[in-house]
Amino acid sequence: MEDIIIARNAEKKNIIEIVKKLNIDEEYIEQYGKYKAKIDFKFFDKIKNNVDGKLILVTSINPTPLGEGKTTAAIGIADGLNKLNKKTVIALREPSVGPVFGIKGGATGGGYSQITPMEDINLHFTGDIHAITEANNLISAIIDNHIFFGNELKIKKVTWKRAVDLNDRQLRTVDIGLSGEKRMIPREDHFDISVASEIMAVFCLAKDLTDLRNRLGKMIIGYNESDEPVYVEDLKIVGSLIALLKDAINPNLVQTLENNPCLVHGGPFANIAHGCNSVIATKMALKLGDYVITEAGFGADLGAEKFIDIKSRENELEPSAVVIVATLKALKYHGGISVSECSLPNMDGLKNGINNLLKHIENVKSFGLNPIVAINKYSNDPLEEIEFLKYEVAKVSEIELLNNWEKGSDGALDFCSKLLKIVEKDKKISFAYNLDDDLKRKISDVATKIYGANNVVYTDKAIEEMNIINKITNNTKGFEICIAKTQYSFSDDKNNLMCLDDFDITITGLELKNGAGFIVVKAGNIMTMPGLPKVPAAENIDVDEDGNIVGIF
């Protein structure tokens, strides 16, 4: 049965019933229909003295093109813990419509572990990403308008990019200002997908509205004739940006198919951005639940590393356990088996691919955290392969089957029982690099320790951009790094799945995200505007005669 049909047939409760579960005063709630609501971020002041719940981070091995079910796992684990009478709240990212209409589909879980209303969440939802897109493009419009009317700031080079929340490779590089109007100055421009916008990053990292305002003002939009940075605050529009984002900053509350609470807020990708939901939603969830399940995008080499080195470091967030989701098909995919055949029995492929999982376990332990592997079970997975995987992984980590896609919370109870023991273990978080080290050292630490690279190589363009950033930031002291690379491999080559030979990481570009407080480091042929596949998911989406959306998976 399609996920969307399962979700539609589930018995949803009015969102006010979910609000009551969390003991939130209704004066802090703004409903968006029957099943969605926003929680005023000011509510945090009322609960700030509550004891924090235990934070559980869900990540995965390097995925196949269709993903490994982190969101499905996170939802199933939360439902399982709630069934065990453990008050649990989920904190997830909002889906971008780019993947929904592209190759990956929706991002609200699957089978009997979903959040709902899934169509709304996967499409317009409460308008947060639209607000971020508009704020991003207001900056672009103001920049070009400022230049048109005399360029008082003497802007020589514009680095700020426009944004749209779709996969559209044609917009990666465009020429603008071609109307021929008097004083119109043509120039080359670029688009990012909205979830790669710096506004999305500062939106998710901001602790409150004041912090958001400060971060927005510090964002760099370009350089003047003296090669000095020009900031958003110089354009005198920070107030307008706040006006566009004032409602979006409030976390969204929805429910699972089993009527458990989930905060869905913010949505940066992890391959080209920092891959974590908002700090505001995570901290609010920690005050509302005894356990909080959150997710970091793509494999642990990307999302989990950034969660720890960026989000945790800034906000003193320390996961009590890290769930590493793995599927037999993905392990075979990273064991040299083609994506079309990795769902078939193949013990040799599994044996080869298990090295990918072992490296992720090693990395999680290097952060001082306690891992547990979740085998995200498919109905046709051979028992022999599951038992082999359990036996091999048990030598280095806890591991348990997770069958919630098929059975909902009942399929997660054994896993949750084991997880509850792990969260009580001692841990002491550490980081992959020192904030005060120079930029090259930080990059090298992540590339060699986390990815397993031999060396880091820089293009001439990257060296030039690094020199500019070092000059502006006092050698990047205090700045985190956010490496943008393929999600399919530890290397920077999406086709090097097994990483059997020594490999280098090639840095092709760097961008200072001054408001976010990190430097985006582009590795290999990474794009911040994705493209669509030959047959996009958009071809399958429709509205039936009863007005129901169909085809989202």
Coordinates of C-alpha atoms in Angstrom, one line a residue, residues 196-392:
A196 CA 21.2 25.7 0.9
S197 CA 20.5 29.4 1.5
E198 CA 22.4 31.0 4.4
I199 CA 19.1 32.2 5.6
M200 CA 18.0 28.6 6.2
A201 CA 21.3 28.1 8.1
V202 CA 20.9 31.1 10.4
F203 CA 17.2 30.3 10.8
C204 CA 18.1 26.9 12.1
L205 CA 21.0 28.0 14.3
A206 CA 19.4 31.0 15.8
K207 CA 18.5 30.7 19.5
D208 CA 15.8 33.3 19.4
L209 CA 14.5 36.3 17.4
T210 CA 17.3 38.6 18.7
D211 CA 19.9 36.1 17.7
L212 CA 18.2 35.7 14.3
R213 CA 18.3 39.4 13.8
N214 CA 22.0 39.7 14.6
R215 CA 22.9 36.7 12.3
L216 CA 20.9 38.1 9.4
G217 CA 22.7 41.5 9.7
K218 CA 26.1 39.8 9.7
M219 CA 25.6 37.9 6.4
I220 CA 28.0 39.0 3.6
I221 CA 26.4 39.9 0.3
G222 CA 29.5 40.9 -1.6
Y223 CA 32.6 43.1 -1.7
N224 CA 33.2 46.7 -2.4
E225 CA 35.9 48.5 -4.5
S226 CA 38.3 48.2 -1.6
D227 CA 37.7 44.4 -1.4
E228 CA 36.0 44.9 2.0
P229 CA 32.9 42.8 2.8
V230 CA 29.4 44.4 2.4
Y231 CA 26.9 43.1 4.9
V232 CA 23.1 42.7 4.9
E233 CA 22.9 45.3 7.7
D234 CA 24.5 47.8 5.3
L235 CA 21.4 47.4 3.0
K236 CA 19.1 48.5 6.0
I237 CA 16.6 45.7 5.4
V238 CA 17.1 43.4 8.4
G239 CA 13.8 44.6 9.8
S240 CA 12.0 43.6 6.6
L241 CA 13.7 40.1 6.7
I242 CA 12.5 39.7 10.3
A243 CA 9.0 40.7 9.2
L244 CA 9.0 37.9 6.6
L245 CA 10.4 35.3 9.1
K246 CA 8.5 36.3 12.3
D247 CA 5.9 33.5 12.0
A248 CA 8.3 31.0 10.4
I249 CA 10.6 31.0 13.5
N250 CA 7.8 29.4 15.5
P251 CA 8.2 25.6 15.5
N252 CA 5.5 23.4 13.8
L253 CA 3.7 20.7 15.7
V254 CA 2.2 17.7 14.0
Q255 CA 1.7 14.0 15.0
T256 CA 2.7 10.5 14.0
L257 CA 0.2 8.0 12.7
E258 CA 0.1 6.8 16.4
N259 CA -0.8 10.3 17.5
N260 CA 2.5 11.1 19.2
P261 CA 4.0 14.7 19.0
C262 CA 6.5 15.8 16.4
L263 CA 8.1 19.2 16.0
V264 CA 9.1 19.8 12.3
H265 CA 11.1 22.9 11.8
G266 CA 13.8 24.0 9.4
G267 CA 15.3 22.0 6.6
P268 CA 18.9 22.4 5.4
F269 CA 20.3 19.5 3.4
A270 CA 23.4 17.8 4.9
N271 CA 25.4 17.3 1.7
I272 CA 25.4 21.0 0.8
A273 CA 24.4 22.6 4.2
H274 CA 24.5 21.5 7.9
G275 CA 21.6 19.1 7.8
C276 CA 19.8 19.6 11.2
N277 CA 16.4 20.9 12.2
S278 CA 16.2 24.2 14.2
V279 CA 17.9 24.8 17.5
I280 CA 14.7 26.4 18.8
A281 CA 12.6 23.2 18.0
T282 CA 15.3 20.9 19.4
K283 CA 15.6 22.8 22.7
M284 CA 11.9 23.1 23.1
A285 CA 11.4 19.4 22.5
L286 CA 14.1 18.7 25.2
K287 CA 12.0 20.7 27.7
L288 CA 8.8 18.9 26.7
G289 CA 9.8 15.2 26.6
D290 CA 11.8 12.8 28.7
Y291 CA 13.3 11.5 25.4
V292 CA 13.9 13.4 22.1
I293 CA 14.5 11.8 18.8
T294 CA 16.2 13.9 16.2
E295 CA 17.8 13.3 12.8
A296 CA 20.8 14.5 10.9
G297 CA 20.7 14.2 7.2
F298 CA 22.4 11.6 4.9
G299 CA 25.2 9.5 6.2
A300 CA 27.0 10.0 9.5
D301 CA 30.0 11.4 7.7
L302 CA 27.9 14.4 6.8
G303 CA 24.8 15.0 9.0
A304 CA 26.1 13.5 12.2
E305 CA 29.5 15.2 11.9
K306 CA 27.8 18.6 11.4
F307 CA 25.3 18.0 14.1
I308 CA 28.1 17.4 16.5
D309 CA 30.8 19.9 15.3
I310 CA 28.3 22.7 14.6
K311 CA 24.9 22.3 16.3
S312 CA 26.1 20.5 19.4
R313 CA 29.2 22.6 19.9
E314 CA 27.2 25.9 19.8
N315 CA 24.4 24.7 22.0
E316 CA 25.8 22.3 24.4
L317 CA 23.7 19.5 23.0
E318 CA 25.1 16.0 23.9
P319 CA 23.3 13.0 22.4
S320 CA 22.9 10.1 24.9
A321 CA 22.9 7.7 22.0
V322 CA 23.4 7.7 18.3
V323 CA 21.3 5.4 16.1
I324 CA 23.0 4.3 12.9
V325 CA 20.4 3.1 10.4
A326 CA 21.5 0.5 7.9
T327 CA 19.8 -1.6 5.3
L328 CA 21.0 -4.8 3.6
K329 CA 20.5 -3.2 0.2
A330 CA 22.7 -0.2 1.0
L331 CA 25.4 -2.4 2.5
K332 CA 25.4 -4.4 -0.8
Y333 CA 25.4 -1.1 -2.8
H334 CA 28.6 -0.1 -1.0
G335 CA 29.9 -3.6 -1.5
G336 CA 30.0 -3.3 -5.2
I337 CA 26.5 -4.4 -6.2
S338 CA 24.5 -2.3 -8.6
V339 CA 21.5 -0.3 -7.3
S340 CA 19.2 -2.4 -9.5
E341 CA 20.4 -5.7 -7.9
C342 CA 21.2 -4.7 -4.3
S343 CA 17.7 -5.8 -3.1
L344 CA 18.5 -9.4 -4.2
P345 CA 20.3 -11.9 -1.9
N346 CA 24.1 -11.5 -2.2
M347 CA 26.2 -12.5 0.8
D348 CA 29.5 -11.5 -0.9
G349 CA 28.2 -8.0 -1.5
L350 CA 27.1 -7.7 2.1
K351 CA 30.5 -8.9 3.4
N352 CA 32.2 -6.2 1.3
G353 CA 29.8 -3.4 2.1
I354 CA 29.9 -3.9 5.9
N355 CA 33.1 -1.9 6.0
N356 CA 31.1 1.2 5.3
L357 CA 29.0 0.6 8.4
L358 CA 32.1 -0.2 10.5
K359 CA 33.7 3.1 9.6
H360 CA 30.5 5.0 10.7
I361 CA 30.5 3.2 14.0
E362 CA 34.2 4.1 14.5
N363 CA 33.4 7.7 13.8
V364 CA 30.5 7.9 16.2
K365 CA 32.8 6.4 18.9
S366 CA 35.5 8.9 18.1
F367 CA 33.0 11.7 19.1
G368 CA 32.8 10.0 22.5
L369 CA 29.2 8.9 21.9
N370 CA 27.4 5.5 22.2
P371 CA 26.3 4.0 18.9
I372 CA 23.6 1.4 18.2
V373 CA 22.9 0.0 14.8
A374 CA 19.3 -0.3 13.6
I375 CA 18.8 -2.8 10.8
N376 CA 15.9 -1.2 8.8
K377 CA 14.2 -4.4 7.7
Y378 CA 12.6 -4.9 4.4
S379 CA 10.0 -7.7 4.0
N380 CA 12.2 -9.7 1.6
D381 CA 15.5 -9.4 3.5
P382 CA 17.1 -12.9 3.8
L383 CA 17.3 -14.1 7.4
E384 CA 20.8 -15.5 6.8
E385 CA 22.1 -12.1 5.8
I386 CA 20.4 -10.4 8.8
E387 CA 22.0 -12.9 11.2
F388 CA 25.4 -12.5 9.6
L389 CA 25.2 -8.7 9.9
K390 CA 24.1 -9.0 13.6
Y391 CA 27.0 -11.4 14.3
E392 CA 29.7 -9.2 12.7

